[in-house]
mmCIF file of C-alpha atoms and ligand atoms in Angstrom:
data_model
loop_
_atom_site.group_PDB
_atom_site.id
_atom_site.type_symbol
_atom_site.label_atom_id
_atom_site.label_comp_id
_atom_site.label_asym_id
_atom_site.label_seq_id
_atom_site.Cartn_x
_atom_site.Cartn_y
_atom_site.Cartn_z
ATOM 1 C CA MET B 66 -14.462 0.905 -9.860
ATOM 2 C CA ASN B 67 -12.936 -0.363 -6.583
ATOM 3 C CA ILE B 68 -9.481 -2.088 -6.662
ATOM 4 C CA ILE B 69 -7.432 -3.594 -3.945
ATOM 5 C CA LEU B 70 -3.488 -3.693 -4.272
ATOM 6 C CA ILE B 71 -2.127 -6.592 -2.375
ATOM 7 C CA GLY B 72 1.626 -7.282 -2.160
ATOM 8 C CA ALA B 73 4.380 -7.560 0.477
ATOM 9 C CA GLN B 74 6.217 -4.685 1.802
ATOM 10 C CA GLY B 75 8.132 -2.957 -1.104
ATOM 11 C CA SER B 76 6.130 -4.720 -3.858
ATOM 12 C CA GLY B 77 5.359 -1.315 -5.294
ATOM 13 C CA LYS B 78 1.674 -0.910 -4.078
ATOM 14 C CA GLY B 79 2.212 2.950 -3.341
ATOM 15 C CA THR B 80 4.209 3.305 -6.507
ATOM 16 C CA GLN B 81 1.762 1.547 -8.954
ATOM 17 C CA ALA B 82 -1.304 3.267 -7.068
ATOM 18 C CA GLN B 83 0.048 6.677 -7.843
ATOM 19 C CA LYS B 84 0.506 5.708 -11.511
ATOM 20 C CA LEU B 85 -3.142 4.427 -11.650
ATOM 21 C CA VAL B 86 -4.414 7.706 -10.172
ATOM 22 C CA GLU B 87 -2.610 9.531 -12.951
ATOM 23 C CA LYS B 88 -4.048 7.438 -15.596
ATOM 24 C CA TYR B 89 -7.651 6.770 -14.373
ATOM 25 C CA HIS B 90 -8.126 9.509 -11.859
ATOM 26 C CA LEU B 91 -9.276 7.027 -9.060
ATOM 27 C CA LYS B 92 -8.753 7.779 -5.493
ATOM 28 C CA HIS B 93 -5.697 6.265 -3.977
ATOM 29 C CA PHE B 94 -6.460 5.306 -0.405
ATOM 30 C CA SER B 95 -3.499 4.113 1.694
ATOM 31 C CA THR B 96 -4.294 3.127 5.243
ATOM 32 C CA GLY B 97 -0.601 3.439 6.016
ATOM 33 C CA ASP B 98 -0.606 7.074 4.845
ATOM 34 C CA ALA B 99 -3.896 7.767 6.708
ATOM 35 C CA LEU B 100 -2.436 6.343 9.891
ATOM 36 C CA ARG B 101 0.928 8.316 9.392
ATOM 37 C CA ALA B 102 -1.168 11.563 9.114
ATOM 38 C CA GLU B 103 -3.046 10.646 12.377
ATOM 39 C CA ALA B 104 0.454 9.829 14.028
ATOM 40 C CA ALA B 105 1.777 13.215 12.743
ATOM 41 C CA SER B 106 -1.250 15.131 14.245
ATOM 42 C CA GLY B 107 0.103 14.373 17.694
ATOM 43 C CA SER B 108 -3.460 13.505 18.775
ATOM 44 C CA PRO B 109 -3.831 10.890 21.741
ATOM 45 C CA LEU B 110 -4.982 8.410 19.252
ATOM 46 C CA GLY B 111 -2.070 9.474 16.846
ATOM 47 C CA LEU B 112 0.574 8.890 19.655
ATOM 48 C CA LYS B 113 -0.620 5.396 20.197
ATOM 49 C CA VAL B 114 -0.799 4.547 16.496
ATOM 50 C CA LYS B 115 2.878 5.856 16.044
ATOM 51 C CA ALA B 116 4.260 3.459 18.519
ATOM 52 C CA ILE B 117 2.457 0.525 17.088
ATOM 53 C CA MET B 118 3.560 1.215 13.357
ATOM 54 C CA GLU B 119 7.179 2.048 14.462
ATOM 55 C CA ALA B 120 7.239 -1.612 15.849
ATOM 56 C CA GLY B 121 6.103 -2.896 12.528
ATOM 57 C CA GLU B 122 2.884 -4.211 14.277
ATOM 58 C CA LEU B 123 -0.633 -4.142 12.737
ATOM 59 C CA VAL B 124 -2.909 -1.261 14.049
ATOM 60 C CA SER B 125 -6.137 -2.492 15.659
ATOM 61 C CA ALA B 126 -9.108 -3.342 13.284
ATOM 62 C CA GLU B 127 -11.424 -1.144 15.135
ATOM 63 C CA ILE B 128 -9.255 1.989 14.411
ATOM 64 C CA VAL B 129 -8.445 1.144 10.796
ATOM 65 C CA ASN B 130 -11.994 0.029 9.866
ATOM 66 C CA GLU B 131 -13.421 3.369 11.143
ATOM 67 C CA ILE B 132 -10.771 5.232 8.994
ATOM 68 C CA VAL B 133 -11.880 2.982 5.902
ATOM 69 C CA LYS B 134 -15.516 3.454 6.474
ATOM 70 C CA ASN B 135 -15.033 7.330 6.417
ATOM 71 C CA ALA B 136 -12.919 7.116 3.169
ATOM 72 C CA VAL B 137 -15.487 4.919 1.433
ATOM 73 C CA GLU B 138 -18.236 7.384 2.188
ATOM 74 C CA LYS B 139 -16.264 10.257 0.888
ATOM 75 C CA HIS B 140 -14.742 8.625 -2.171
ATOM 76 C CA GLN B 141 -17.186 5.986 -3.197
ATOM 77 C CA GLU B 142 -18.467 7.691 -6.517
ATOM 78 C CA GLN B 143 -14.766 8.429 -7.853
ATOM 79 C CA GLY B 144 -13.714 4.748 -7.262
ATOM 80 C CA ILE B 145 -11.019 3.790 -4.796
ATOM 81 C CA ILE B 146 -7.545 1.949 -5.021
ATOM 82 C CA PHE B 147 -7.197 0.292 -1.749
ATOM 83 C CA ASP B 148 -3.367 0.184 -0.873
ATOM 84 C CA GLY B 149 -2.456 -1.785 2.450
ATOM 85 C CA TYR B 150 -6.117 -2.503 3.166
ATOM 86 C CA PRO B 151 -7.508 -5.056 3.889
ATOM 87 C CA ARG B 152 -4.610 -6.995 5.568
ATOM 88 C CA THR B 153 -6.457 -9.684 7.552
ATOM 89 C CA LEU B 154 -9.592 -11.685 6.931
ATOM 90 C CA GLU B 155 -11.427 -9.587 9.550
ATOM 91 C CA GLN B 156 -10.705 -6.467 7.596
ATOM 92 C CA ALA B 157 -11.800 -8.126 4.295
ATOM 93 C CA ALA B 158 -15.056 -9.117 5.696
ATOM 94 C CA PHE B 159 -15.555 -5.426 7.013
ATOM 95 C CA LEU B 160 -14.685 -4.225 3.754
ATOM 96 C CA GLU B 161 -17.360 -6.283 1.916
ATOM 97 C CA SER B 162 -19.872 -4.703 4.356
ATOM 98 C CA VAL B 163 -19.222 -1.280 3.037
ATOM 99 C CA ALA B 164 -17.849 -1.444 -0.460
ATOM 100 C CA GLU B 165 -18.247 -3.528 -3.485
ATOM 101 C CA ILE B 166 -14.808 -4.808 -4.912
ATOM 102 C CA ASP B 167 -14.300 -5.216 -8.747
ATOM 103 C CA ALA B 168 -10.682 -6.549 -8.835
ATOM 104 C CA VAL B 169 -7.913 -7.647 -6.646
ATOM 105 C CA VAL B 170 -4.293 -7.249 -7.964
ATOM 106 C CA GLU B 171 -1.475 -9.217 -6.222
ATOM 107 C CA ILE B 172 1.930 -7.847 -6.956
ATOM 108 C CA GLU B 173 4.526 -10.768 -6.201
ATOM 109 C CA ILE B 174 8.070 -10.178 -4.937
ATOM 110 C CA THR B 175 10.528 -12.151 -2.901
ATOM 111 C CA ASP B 176 11.290 -11.117 0.778
ATOM 112 C CA ASP B 177 14.879 -10.410 -0.152
ATOM 113 C CA GLU B 178 13.932 -8.035 -2.852
ATOM 114 C CA ALA B 179 11.405 -6.472 -0.405
ATOM 115 C CA VAL B 180 14.199 -5.798 2.268
ATOM 116 C CA LYS B 181 16.486 -4.460 -0.477
ATOM 117 C CA ARG B 182 13.993 -2.036 -1.647
ATOM 118 C CA ILE B 183 12.535 -0.896 1.639
ATOM 119 C CA SER B 184 15.970 -0.135 2.881
ATOM 120 C CA SER B 185 16.683 2.391 0.155
ATOM 121 C CA ARG B 186 13.018 3.791 0.140
ATOM 122 C CA TYR B 187 12.560 7.680 0.935
ATOM 123 C CA SER B 188 9.649 9.739 0.403
ATOM 124 C CA CYS B 189 8.508 13.223 0.325
ATOM 125 C CA PRO B 190 6.317 13.972 3.579
ATOM 126 C CA LYS B 191 4.445 16.650 1.539
ATOM 127 C CA CYS B 192 3.277 15.224 -1.903
ATOM 128 C CA LYS B 193 4.087 11.671 -0.865
ATOM 129 C CA ALA B 194 6.193 10.887 -3.877
ATOM 130 C CA VAL B 195 8.332 7.825 -3.364
ATOM 131 C CA TYR B 196 11.889 7.586 -4.172
ATOM 132 C CA ASN B 197 14.612 4.791 -4.144
ATOM 133 C CA THR B 198 18.238 5.789 -3.572
ATOM 134 C CA GLN B 199 19.278 2.790 -5.793
ATOM 135 C CA THR B 200 16.626 2.764 -8.621
ATOM 136 C CA LYS B 201 14.818 5.918 -8.677
ATOM 137 C CA PRO B 202 16.961 8.660 -6.995
ATOM 138 C CA PRO B 203 15.540 12.410 -6.913
ATOM 139 C CA LYS B 204 17.227 14.631 -9.377
ATOM 140 C CA LYS B 205 18.894 16.451 -6.472
ATOM 141 C CA VAL B 206 20.228 14.512 -3.616
ATOM 142 C CA GLY B 207 17.846 14.498 -0.534
ATOM 143 C CA VAL B 208 15.142 16.645 -2.021
ATOM 144 C CA CYS B 209 11.804 15.993 -3.763
ATOM 145 C CA ASP B 210 11.466 16.663 -7.410
ATOM 146 C CA ASN B 211 8.126 18.024 -7.179
ATOM 147 C CA ASP B 212 8.342 20.521 -4.354
ATOM 148 C CA GLY B 213 11.859 20.657 -2.926
ATOM 149 C CA GLU B 214 10.861 19.232 0.448
ATOM 150 C CA ALA B 215 13.555 17.321 2.072
ATOM 151 C CA ILE B 216 12.782 13.499 1.714
ATOM 152 C CA VAL B 217 12.728 11.279 4.607
ATOM 153 C CA GLN B 218 13.056 7.520 5.468
ATOM 154 C CA ARG B 219 10.170 5.891 7.601
ATOM 155 C CA GLU B 220 10.946 4.577 11.112
ATOM 156 C CA ASP B 221 9.391 1.180 10.300
ATOM 157 C CA ASP B 222 11.702 0.617 7.354
ATOM 158 C CA LYS B 223 14.586 -0.589 9.646
ATOM 159 C CA GLU B 224 15.321 -4.262 8.935
ATOM 160 C CA ALA B 225 13.974 -5.612 12.133
ATOM 161 C CA ALA B 226 10.493 -4.088 11.531
ATOM 162 C CA VAL B 227 10.474 -4.862 7.908
ATOM 163 C CA ARG B 228 11.031 -8.664 8.776
ATOM 164 C CA LYS B 229 8.112 -8.534 11.361
ATOM 165 C CA ARG B 230 5.866 -6.787 8.691
ATOM 166 C CA LEU B 231 6.854 -9.429 6.174
ATOM 167 C CA SER B 232 6.006 -12.240 8.471
ATOM 168 C CA ASP B 233 2.646 -10.637 9.156
ATOM 169 C CA TYR B 234 2.152 -10.276 5.578
ATOM 170 C CA HIS B 235 2.646 -13.928 4.896
ATOM 171 C CA ALA B 236 0.678 -15.077 7.927
ATOM 172 C CA GLN B 237 -2.265 -12.750 7.878
ATOM 173 C CA THR B 238 -2.717 -11.027 4.464
ATOM 174 C CA GLU B 239 -1.859 -13.628 1.880
ATOM 175 C CA PRO B 240 -4.979 -15.726 2.919
ATOM 176 C CA ILE B 241 -7.036 -12.980 1.829
ATOM 177 C CA ILE B 242 -6.324 -13.877 -1.722
ATOM 178 C CA ASP B 243 -8.099 -17.054 -1.307
ATOM 179 C CA TYR B 244 -11.048 -15.329 0.353
ATOM 180 C CA TYR B 245 -11.616 -13.259 -2.739
ATOM 181 C CA GLU B 246 -11.018 -16.215 -5.078
ATOM 182 C CA ASP B 247 -13.851 -18.199 -3.089
ATOM 183 C CA ASN B 248 -16.145 -15.016 -3.425
ATOM 184 C CA GLU B 249 -15.358 -14.898 -7.113
ATOM 185 C CA VAL B 250 -13.803 -11.539 -7.229
ATOM 186 C CA SER B 251 -11.346 -11.183 -10.250
ATOM 187 C CA ILE B 252 -7.789 -11.795 -9.038
ATOM 188 C CA TYR B 253 -4.763 -10.678 -11.297
ATOM 189 C CA ARG B 254 -1.363 -11.818 -10.202
ATOM 190 C CA ILE B 255 1.532 -9.720 -11.396
ATOM 191 C CA ASP B 256 5.196 -10.362 -11.240
ATOM 192 C CA GLY B 257 6.486 -7.220 -9.335
ATOM 193 C CA GLN B 258 10.226 -7.996 -9.630
ATOM 194 C CA ARG B 259 10.503 -6.197 -13.101
ATOM 195 C CA PRO B 260 10.946 -2.525 -13.803
ATOM 196 C CA VAL B 261 8.177 -0.200 -12.396
ATOM 197 C CA ASP B 262 6.942 0.592 -16.073
ATOM 198 C CA GLU B 263 6.675 -3.001 -17.069
ATOM 199 C CA VAL B 264 4.783 -3.729 -13.942
ATOM 200 C CA PHE B 265 2.333 -0.917 -14.810
ATOM 201 C CA GLU B 266 1.795 -2.065 -18.407
ATOM 202 C CA GLU B 267 0.728 -5.378 -17.244
ATOM 203 C CA LEU B 268 -1.294 -3.912 -14.509
ATOM 204 C CA CYS B 269 -3.277 -1.790 -17.080
ATOM 205 C CA GLU B 270 -3.630 -4.725 -19.449
ATOM 206 C CA SER B 271 -5.072 -6.917 -16.655
ATOM 207 C CA LEU B 272 -7.564 -4.250 -15.508
ATOM 208 C CA GLY B 273 -8.496 -3.636 -19.152
HETATM 209 P P1 AP5 N 159 2.043 0.800 4.824
HETATM 210 O O1 AP5 N 159 2.422 2.157 4.674
HETATM 211 O O2 AP5 N 159 0.643 0.386 4.073
HETATM 212 O O3 AP5 N 159 3.381 -0.051 4.420
HETATM 213 P P2 AP5 N 159 3.341 -1.465 3.514
HETATM 214 O O4 AP5 N 159 2.122 -2.399 3.214
HETATM 215 O O5 AP5 N 159 4.109 -2.282 4.595
HETATM 216 O O6 AP5 N 159 3.778 -1.342 2.272
HETATM 217 P P3 AP5 N 159 4.924 -0.459 1.803
HETATM 218 O O7 AP5 N 159 4.624 1.176 1.770
HETATM 219 O O8 AP5 N 159 6.107 -0.602 2.729
HETATM 220 O O9 AP5 N 159 5.363 -0.939 0.378
HETATM 221 P P4 AP5 N 159 4.742 -0.495 -1.178
HETATM 222 O O10 AP5 N 159 4.214 -1.862 -1.606
HETATM 223 O O11 AP5 N 159 3.833 0.562 -1.142
HETATM 224 O O12 AP5 N 159 6.036 -0.185 -1.873
HETATM 225 P P5 AP5 N 159 6.482 1.327 -2.453
HETATM 226 O O13 AP5 N 159 5.637 1.524 -3.727
HETATM 227 O O14 AP5 N 159 6.570 2.185 -1.487
HETATM 228 O O15 AP5 N 159 1.803 0.374 6.218
HETATM 229 C C1 AP5 N 159 2.586 0.772 7.178
HETATM 230 C C2 AP5 N 159 2.130 0.311 8.613
HETATM 231 O O16 AP5 N 159 0.820 0.950 8.900
HETATM 232 C C3 AP5 N 159 1.769 -1.151 8.828
HETATM 233 O O17 AP5 N 159 3.106 -1.804 9.264
HETATM 234 C C4 AP5 N 159 0.916 -0.934 10.033
HETATM 235 O O18 AP5 N 159 1.568 -0.715 11.285
HETATM 236 C C5 AP5 N 159 0.099 0.007 9.585
HETATM 237 N N1 AP5 N 159 -1.154 -0.325 8.845
HETATM 238 C C6 AP5 N 159 -1.391 0.115 7.528
HETATM 239 N N2 AP5 N 159 -2.513 -0.652 7.016
HETATM 240 C C7 AP5 N 159 -3.027 -1.218 7.977
HETATM 241 C C8 AP5 N 159 -4.156 -2.200 8.229
HETATM 242 N N3 AP5 N 159 -4.974 -2.339 7.025
HETATM 243 N N4 AP5 N 159 -4.400 -2.708 9.209
HETATM 244 C C9 AP5 N 159 -3.529 -2.499 10.478
HETATM 245 N N5 AP5 N 159 -2.456 -1.738 10.348
HETATM 246 C C10 AP5 N 159 -2.128 -1.110 9.053
HETATM 247 O O19 AP5 N 159 7.888 0.853 -3.150
HETATM 248 C C11 AP5 N 159 8.918 0.505 -2.114
HETATM 249 C C12 AP5 N 159 10.389 0.890 -2.783
HETATM 250 O O20 AP5 N 159 10.579 0.136 -3.852
HETATM 251 C C13 AP5 N 159 10.375 2.416 -3.309
HETATM 252 O O21 AP5 N 159 11.598 2.801 -2.934
HETATM 253 C C14 AP5 N 159 10.000 2.253 -4.778
HETATM 254 O O22 AP5 N 159 10.747 3.320 -5.497
HETATM 255 C C15 AP5 N 159 10.810 0.856 -4.995
HETATM 256 N N6 AP5 N 159 10.092 0.192 -6.126
HETATM 257 C C16 AP5 N 159 8.674 -0.044 -6.330
HETATM 258 N N7 AP5 N 159 8.546 -0.693 -7.515
HETATM 259 C C17 AP5 N 159 9.675 -1.082 -7.972
HETATM 260 C C18 AP5 N 159 10.030 -1.992 -9.043
HETATM 261 N N8 AP5 N 159 9.261 -2.324 -9.920
HETATM 262 N N9 AP5 N 159 11.503 -2.005 -9.210
HETATM 263 C C19 AP5 N 159 12.389 -1.378 -8.469
HETATM 264 N N10 AP5 N 159 12.024 -0.674 -7.325
HETATM 265 C C20 AP5 N 159 10.755 -0.595 -7.145
#
């Protein structure tokens, strides 16, 4: 089963994807994580990608589609949760050429809630666990519950970059939902403003 999670920044795509992995053992594939890994490698491509991401811009489809194609080849049999991809109609058309999509889940939140959540988000660079200093703090301040690594805040989580990312989301990513509706893919809309476990419960009910 291949699922796409769509939602504004901070809607909880990464948070819900991790819970889906625990329950259904699908592969969580986040283009944001894959691009951050490339940036951290220090390769020439990584340095280019890092600057684009820190400004809150979208990385070119050419780079992202290649990463997606490799991930689909590797994890197709297990089933994939796409988190952060596709983000444009062009990417949606590319994905259609390499994988079959069973369901699209849109997690809805307001922009104000997005900015509030993102500004207090921290994550573990090692295991990728996501925390929130307001709603889901780690047990010990500043370190990951799973492996004791120091948790960090993303460069692109500063307010100006978040506002830019939200504006791109409304302009370029939201139209993808109509694209899937036109292609008769099942779409589930979930109110993401509720607590994490309530969102997850509805997500599981929707996916059956
Ligand atoms: P990416 O890493 O994909 O970021 P994003 O889509 O902007 O999404 P976020 O990770 O910010 O939010 P999320 O929905 O996963 O929320 P989370 O679960 O963490 O992309 C980063 C960059 O990479 C892009 O800007 C671009 O440059 C590049 N990129 C990536 N994909 C690309 C593509 N396809 N094409 C081109 N470029 C691409 O939750 C957020 C916070 O809220 C956490 O602290 C969490 O604990 C908390 N939280 C979650 N759910 C709840 C809840 N229900 N109640 C209260 N708090 C909650």
